[in-house]
Amino acid sequence: HLDWLRGQGLSYSKIENLAIITGDGDSMAGTFSNGDSLLVDRGITEIRADAIYVFTMDGDLFIKRLQRMTDGTLRMISDNPVYPPIIIAGERLERVHIQARVLSAWNVRKF
């Protein structure tokens, strides 16, 4: 519902670009958990700001925080401190393909 999205302060490219996917794994624990529903904007296909993105690199799918560094490299950050940040540099940058930006996460519990 558009009013709900606006009320949450979420900005997005176009309503038809929004999708819900499921987070998988524990690397983003602290921000979202395994199995949480994530609202993503598939209209965002480039890094415009430091944020959490859905992206592919070398055939693998990731949902990570990406931070653009002043030297042009990317810092791939797992919010779970068990996983250290990874620097993506040089030719590896060309293999990063942004699929969407994560806008929000929901943890739905059944009672």
Short mmCIF file of N, CA and C in Angstrom, two decimals:
data_model
loop_
_atom_site.label_atom_id
_atom_site.label_comp_id
_atom_site.label_asym_id
_atom_site.label_seq_id
_atom_site.Cartn_x
_atom_site.Cartn_y
_atom_site.Cartn_z
N HIS A 1 0.85 -1.17 0.00
CA HIS A 1 0.00 0.00 0.00
C HIS A 1 0.89 1.23 0.00
N LEU A 2 0.65 2.13 -0.94
CA LEU A 2 1.51 3.30 -1.12
C LEU A 2 1.53 4.20 0.11
N ASP A 3 0.40 4.39 0.76
CA ASP A 3 0.37 5.24 1.96
C ASP A 3 1.25 4.66 3.05
N TRP A 4 1.24 3.34 3.20
CA TRP A 4 2.07 2.72 4.22
C TRP A 4 3.55 2.93 3.90
N LEU A 5 3.93 2.76 2.63
CA LEU A 5 5.33 2.96 2.24
C LEU A 5 5.77 4.38 2.51
N ARG A 6 4.94 5.34 2.15
CA ARG A 6 5.27 6.75 2.40
C ARG A 6 5.37 7.02 3.89
N GLY A 7 4.46 6.42 4.66
CA GLY A 7 4.46 6.60 6.11
C GLY A 7 5.71 6.04 6.76
N GLN A 8 6.33 5.05 6.14
CA GLN A 8 7.57 4.48 6.65
C GLN A 8 8.80 5.29 6.23
N GLY A 9 8.58 6.31 5.40
CA GLY A 9 9.68 7.13 4.92
C GLY A 9 10.54 6.43 3.89
N LEU A 10 9.98 5.43 3.21
CA LEU A 10 10.74 4.69 2.21
C LEU A 10 10.64 5.38 0.85
N SER A 11 11.77 5.61 0.24
CA SER A 11 11.76 6.13 -1.12
C SER A 11 12.18 5.00 -2.05
N TYR A 12 11.62 5.00 -3.25
CA TYR A 12 11.87 3.91 -4.19
C TYR A 12 11.77 4.47 -5.60
N SER A 13 12.31 3.72 -6.56
CA SER A 13 12.34 4.20 -7.95
C SER A 13 10.94 4.23 -8.56
N LYS A 14 10.26 3.08 -8.58
CA LYS A 14 8.88 2.95 -9.07
C LYS A 14 8.23 1.80 -8.33
N ILE A 15 6.94 1.88 -8.11
CA ILE A 15 6.22 0.85 -7.36
C ILE A 15 6.40 -0.52 -8.01
N GLU A 16 6.44 -0.58 -9.34
CA GLU A 16 6.56 -1.87 -10.02
C GLU A 16 7.95 -2.49 -9.86
N ASN A 17 8.92 -1.73 -9.35
CA ASN A 17 10.27 -2.27 -9.11
C ASN A 17 10.42 -2.91 -7.74
N LEU A 18 9.40 -2.78 -6.90
CA LEU A 18 9.49 -3.34 -5.55
C LEU A 18 9.20 -4.83 -5.55
N ALA A 19 9.93 -5.55 -4.73
CA ALA A 19 9.73 -6.99 -4.59
C ALA A 19 10.09 -7.39 -3.16
N ILE A 20 9.59 -8.53 -2.75
CA ILE A 20 9.94 -9.08 -1.44
C ILE A 20 10.72 -10.37 -1.68
N ILE A 21 11.89 -10.44 -1.04
CA ILE A 21 12.72 -11.63 -1.12
C ILE A 21 12.99 -12.10 0.31
N THR A 22 13.57 -13.26 0.45
CA THR A 22 13.88 -13.81 1.76
C THR A 22 15.38 -13.76 2.01
N GLY A 23 15.77 -13.20 3.17
CA GLY A 23 17.17 -13.19 3.56
C GLY A 23 17.60 -14.60 3.93
N ASP A 24 18.84 -14.93 3.61
CA ASP A 24 19.33 -16.29 3.84
C ASP A 24 20.70 -16.21 4.50
N GLY A 25 20.88 -16.94 5.58
CA GLY A 25 22.16 -16.98 6.27
C GLY A 25 22.22 -16.03 7.46
N ASP A 26 23.37 -16.05 8.14
CA ASP A 26 23.51 -15.24 9.36
C ASP A 26 24.49 -14.09 9.22
N SER A 27 24.99 -13.83 8.01
CA SER A 27 26.02 -12.81 7.86
C SER A 27 25.53 -11.39 8.12
N MET A 28 24.24 -11.16 8.05
CA MET A 28 23.70 -9.82 8.30
C MET A 28 22.98 -9.75 9.65
N ALA A 29 23.23 -10.74 10.52
CA ALA A 29 22.61 -10.75 11.86
C ALA A 29 22.90 -9.44 12.57
N GLY A 30 21.89 -8.93 13.21
CA GLY A 30 21.97 -7.62 13.84
C GLY A 30 21.17 -6.61 13.03
N THR A 31 21.07 -6.85 11.73
CA THR A 31 20.26 -6.01 10.85
C THR A 31 19.03 -6.77 10.40
N PHE A 32 19.23 -7.99 9.91
CA PHE A 32 18.12 -8.90 9.65
C PHE A 32 18.62 -10.32 9.85
N SER A 33 17.68 -11.23 10.01
CA SER A 33 17.99 -12.63 10.33
C SER A 33 17.64 -13.55 9.18
N ASN A 34 18.19 -14.75 9.25
CA ASN A 34 17.86 -15.79 8.28
C ASN A 34 16.35 -15.97 8.22
N GLY A 35 15.78 -15.91 7.03
CA GLY A 35 14.35 -16.11 6.85
C GLY A 35 13.52 -14.84 6.89
N ASP A 36 14.12 -13.69 7.24
CA ASP A 36 13.36 -12.44 7.26
C ASP A 36 12.98 -12.05 5.84
N SER A 37 11.84 -11.39 5.72
CA SER A 37 11.39 -10.86 4.43
C SER A 37 12.04 -9.50 4.21
N LEU A 38 12.58 -9.29 3.01
CA LEU A 38 13.26 -8.04 2.68
C LEU A 38 12.53 -7.36 1.53
N LEU A 39 12.20 -6.08 1.71
CA LEU A 39 11.62 -5.29 0.65
C LEU A 39 12.78 -4.68 -0.14
N VAL A 40 12.83 -4.98 -1.44
CA VAL A 40 13.93 -4.51 -2.28
C VAL A 40 13.39 -3.69 -3.45
N ASP A 41 14.25 -2.80 -3.94
CA ASP A 41 13.93 -1.98 -5.11
C ASP A 41 14.82 -2.44 -6.25
N ARG A 42 14.23 -3.17 -7.22
CA ARG A 42 14.97 -3.70 -8.37
C ARG A 42 15.31 -2.62 -9.38
N GLY A 43 14.78 -1.43 -9.21
CA GLY A 43 15.09 -0.31 -10.10
C GLY A 43 16.43 0.33 -9.78
N ILE A 44 17.01 -0.01 -8.66
CA ILE A 44 18.32 0.52 -8.28
C ILE A 44 19.36 -0.52 -8.66
N THR A 45 20.14 -0.19 -9.69
CA THR A 45 21.11 -1.15 -10.22
C THR A 45 22.53 -0.60 -10.20
N GLU A 46 22.73 0.47 -9.44
CA GLU A 46 24.07 1.00 -9.24
C GLU A 46 24.19 1.50 -7.82
N ILE A 47 25.40 1.59 -7.35
CA ILE A 47 25.64 2.04 -5.98
C ILE A 47 25.58 3.56 -5.96
N ARG A 48 24.53 4.09 -5.36
CA ARG A 48 24.37 5.54 -5.26
C ARG A 48 24.77 6.04 -3.88
N ALA A 49 24.69 5.17 -2.90
CA ALA A 49 25.01 5.53 -1.52
C ALA A 49 25.41 4.27 -0.78
N ASP A 50 26.10 4.43 0.33
CA ASP A 50 26.40 3.28 1.17
C ASP A 50 25.07 2.73 1.67
N ALA A 51 24.80 1.46 1.38
CA ALA A 51 23.52 0.86 1.74
C ALA A 51 23.66 -0.65 1.61
N ILE A 52 22.56 -1.36 1.85
CA ILE A 52 22.53 -2.80 1.69
C ILE A 52 21.97 -3.10 0.30
N TYR A 53 22.71 -3.91 -0.44
CA TYR A 53 22.35 -4.23 -1.82
C TYR A 53 22.25 -5.73 -2.02
N VAL A 54 21.45 -6.12 -3.00
CA VAL A 54 21.43 -7.48 -3.52
C VAL A 54 22.29 -7.41 -4.78
N PHE A 55 23.32 -8.24 -4.84
CA PHE A 55 24.20 -8.19 -6.01
C PHE A 55 24.79 -9.55 -6.29
N THR A 56 25.27 -9.70 -7.51
CA THR A 56 25.98 -10.91 -7.89
C THR A 56 27.43 -10.56 -8.16
N MET A 57 28.27 -11.54 -7.90
CA MET A 57 29.69 -11.43 -8.20
C MET A 57 30.20 -12.83 -8.47
N ASP A 58 30.74 -13.02 -9.66
CA ASP A 58 31.27 -14.33 -10.05
C ASP A 58 30.23 -15.44 -9.91
N GLY A 59 28.98 -15.13 -10.23
CA GLY A 59 27.93 -16.14 -10.20
C GLY A 59 27.29 -16.38 -8.85
N ASP A 60 27.79 -15.74 -7.80
CA ASP A 60 27.23 -15.89 -6.46
C ASP A 60 26.33 -14.70 -6.14
N LEU A 61 25.25 -14.96 -5.40
CA LEU A 61 24.33 -13.91 -4.98
C LEU A 61 24.65 -13.50 -3.55
N PHE A 62 24.70 -12.19 -3.31
CA PHE A 62 25.00 -11.65 -1.99
C PHE A 62 23.95 -10.63 -1.60
N ILE A 63 23.72 -10.51 -0.29
CA ILE A 63 22.95 -9.41 0.28
C ILE A 63 23.87 -8.84 1.37
N LYS A 64 24.52 -7.73 1.05
CA LYS A 64 25.53 -7.16 1.93
C LYS A 64 25.47 -5.64 1.90
N ARG A 65 26.05 -5.06 2.91
CA ARG A 65 26.25 -3.62 2.94
C ARG A 65 27.46 -3.32 2.05
N LEU A 66 27.30 -2.38 1.13
CA LEU A 66 28.41 -1.97 0.27
C LEU A 66 28.76 -0.52 0.57
N GLN A 67 30.04 -0.29 0.73
CA GLN A 67 30.54 1.06 1.03
C GLN A 67 31.59 1.40 -0.03
N ARG A 68 31.37 2.50 -0.73
CA ARG A 68 32.34 2.94 -1.75
C ARG A 68 33.43 3.74 -1.03
N MET A 69 34.67 3.32 -1.24
CA MET A 69 35.80 3.98 -0.61
C MET A 69 36.34 5.09 -1.51
N THR A 70 37.09 6.02 -0.94
CA THR A 70 37.59 7.16 -1.72
C THR A 70 38.53 6.75 -2.84
N ASP A 71 39.17 5.59 -2.72
CA ASP A 71 40.08 5.13 -3.77
C ASP A 71 39.37 4.35 -4.88
N GLY A 72 38.03 4.28 -4.83
CA GLY A 72 37.25 3.60 -5.86
C GLY A 72 36.93 2.15 -5.56
N THR A 73 37.56 1.59 -4.53
CA THR A 73 37.26 0.20 -4.17
C THR A 73 35.92 0.14 -3.44
N LEU A 74 35.39 -1.07 -3.30
CA LEU A 74 34.18 -1.31 -2.54
C LEU A 74 34.53 -2.11 -1.29
N ARG A 75 33.87 -1.79 -0.22
CA ARG A 75 34.01 -2.56 1.01
C ARG A 75 32.70 -3.32 1.18
N MET A 76 32.77 -4.66 1.14
CA MET A 76 31.60 -5.53 1.32
C MET A 76 31.54 -5.89 2.80
N ILE A 77 30.46 -5.46 3.46
CA ILE A 77 30.37 -5.57 4.91
C ILE A 77 29.23 -6.50 5.31
N SER A 78 29.56 -7.48 6.11
CA SER A 78 28.55 -8.31 6.78
C SER A 78 28.31 -7.66 8.14
N ASP A 79 27.07 -7.37 8.48
CA ASP A 79 26.81 -6.70 9.75
C ASP A 79 27.10 -7.58 10.96
N ASN A 80 27.14 -8.90 10.76
CA ASN A 80 27.53 -9.82 11.82
C ASN A 80 29.06 -9.72 11.96
N PRO A 81 29.57 -9.29 13.14
CA PRO A 81 31.00 -9.08 13.29
C PRO A 81 31.86 -10.34 13.17
N VAL A 82 31.25 -11.51 13.13
CA VAL A 82 31.99 -12.76 12.94
C VAL A 82 32.64 -12.78 11.55
N TYR A 83 32.04 -12.08 10.59
CA TYR A 83 32.53 -12.06 9.22
C TYR A 83 33.25 -10.75 8.95
N PRO A 84 34.55 -10.79 8.65
CA PRO A 84 35.29 -9.54 8.40
C PRO A 84 34.90 -8.92 7.05
N PRO A 85 35.04 -7.60 6.94
CA PRO A 85 34.77 -6.94 5.65
C PRO A 85 35.72 -7.46 4.56
N ILE A 86 35.25 -7.41 3.33
CA ILE A 86 36.04 -7.82 2.17
C ILE A 86 36.18 -6.61 1.25
N ILE A 87 37.40 -6.35 0.81
CA ILE A 87 37.64 -5.26 -0.13
C ILE A 87 37.56 -5.81 -1.55
N ILE A 88 36.76 -5.14 -2.37
CA ILE A 88 36.63 -5.50 -3.78
C ILE A 88 37.33 -4.42 -4.58
N ALA A 89 38.35 -4.80 -5.32
CA ALA A 89 39.16 -3.82 -6.04
C ALA A 89 39.51 -4.32 -7.43
N GLY A 90 40.07 -3.42 -8.22
CA GLY A 90 40.60 -3.77 -9.53
C GLY A 90 39.56 -4.39 -10.45
N GLU A 91 39.96 -5.43 -11.14
CA GLU A 91 39.08 -6.08 -12.12
C GLU A 91 37.87 -6.73 -11.47
N ARG A 92 37.95 -7.05 -10.18
CA ARG A 92 36.79 -7.66 -9.49
C ARG A 92 35.61 -6.68 -9.44
N LEU A 93 35.87 -5.37 -9.46
CA LEU A 93 34.80 -4.38 -9.44
C LEU A 93 33.86 -4.55 -10.64
N GLU A 94 34.43 -4.92 -11.78
CA GLU A 94 33.62 -5.11 -13.00
C GLU A 94 32.72 -6.32 -12.90
N ARG A 95 32.98 -7.21 -11.97
CA ARG A 95 32.19 -8.43 -11.82
C ARG A 95 31.08 -8.29 -10.78
N VAL A 96 30.96 -7.10 -10.19
CA VAL A 96 29.88 -6.81 -9.24
C VAL A 96 28.70 -6.24 -10.03
N HIS A 97 27.55 -6.91 -9.95
CA HIS A 97 26.35 -6.47 -10.66
C HIS A 97 25.22 -6.27 -9.65
N ILE A 98 24.84 -5.03 -9.47
CA ILE A 98 23.79 -4.68 -8.51
C ILE A 98 22.44 -5.09 -9.07
N GLN A 99 21.70 -5.89 -8.30
CA GLN A 99 20.37 -6.35 -8.70
C GLN A 99 19.26 -5.51 -8.07
N ALA A 100 19.51 -5.01 -6.84
CA ALA A 100 18.49 -4.26 -6.11
C ALA A 100 19.11 -3.65 -4.86
N ARG A 101 18.40 -2.69 -4.29
CA ARG A 101 18.78 -2.14 -2.99
C ARG A 101 17.74 -2.59 -1.97
N VAL A 102 18.20 -3.01 -0.81
CA VAL A 102 17.29 -3.43 0.26
C VAL A 102 16.77 -2.17 0.95
N LEU A 103 15.44 -2.07 1.06
CA LEU A 103 14.81 -0.90 1.68
C LEU A 103 14.41 -1.15 3.14
N SER A 104 13.96 -2.38 3.42
CA SER A 104 13.54 -2.69 4.80
C SER A 104 13.48 -4.20 4.98
N ALA A 105 13.39 -4.59 6.24
CA ALA A 105 13.31 -6.01 6.60
C ALA A 105 12.19 -6.21 7.60
N TRP A 106 11.53 -7.38 7.50
CA TRP A 106 10.48 -7.75 8.46
C TRP A 106 10.80 -9.12 9.03
N ASN A 107 10.61 -9.20 10.30
CA ASN A 107 10.73 -10.50 10.97
C ASN A 107 9.31 -10.89 11.35
N VAL A 108 8.77 -11.87 10.66
CA VAL A 108 7.41 -12.30 10.90
C VAL A 108 7.45 -13.55 11.77
N ARG A 109 6.76 -13.50 12.89
CA ARG A 109 6.70 -14.65 13.77
C ARG A 109 5.27 -15.17 13.85
N LYS A 110 5.13 -16.46 13.71
CA LYS A 110 3.80 -17.07 13.81
C LYS A 110 3.53 -17.42 15.26
N PHE A 111 2.27 -17.24 15.68
CA PHE A 111 1.88 -17.56 17.06
C PHE A 111 0.81 -18.63 17.06
#
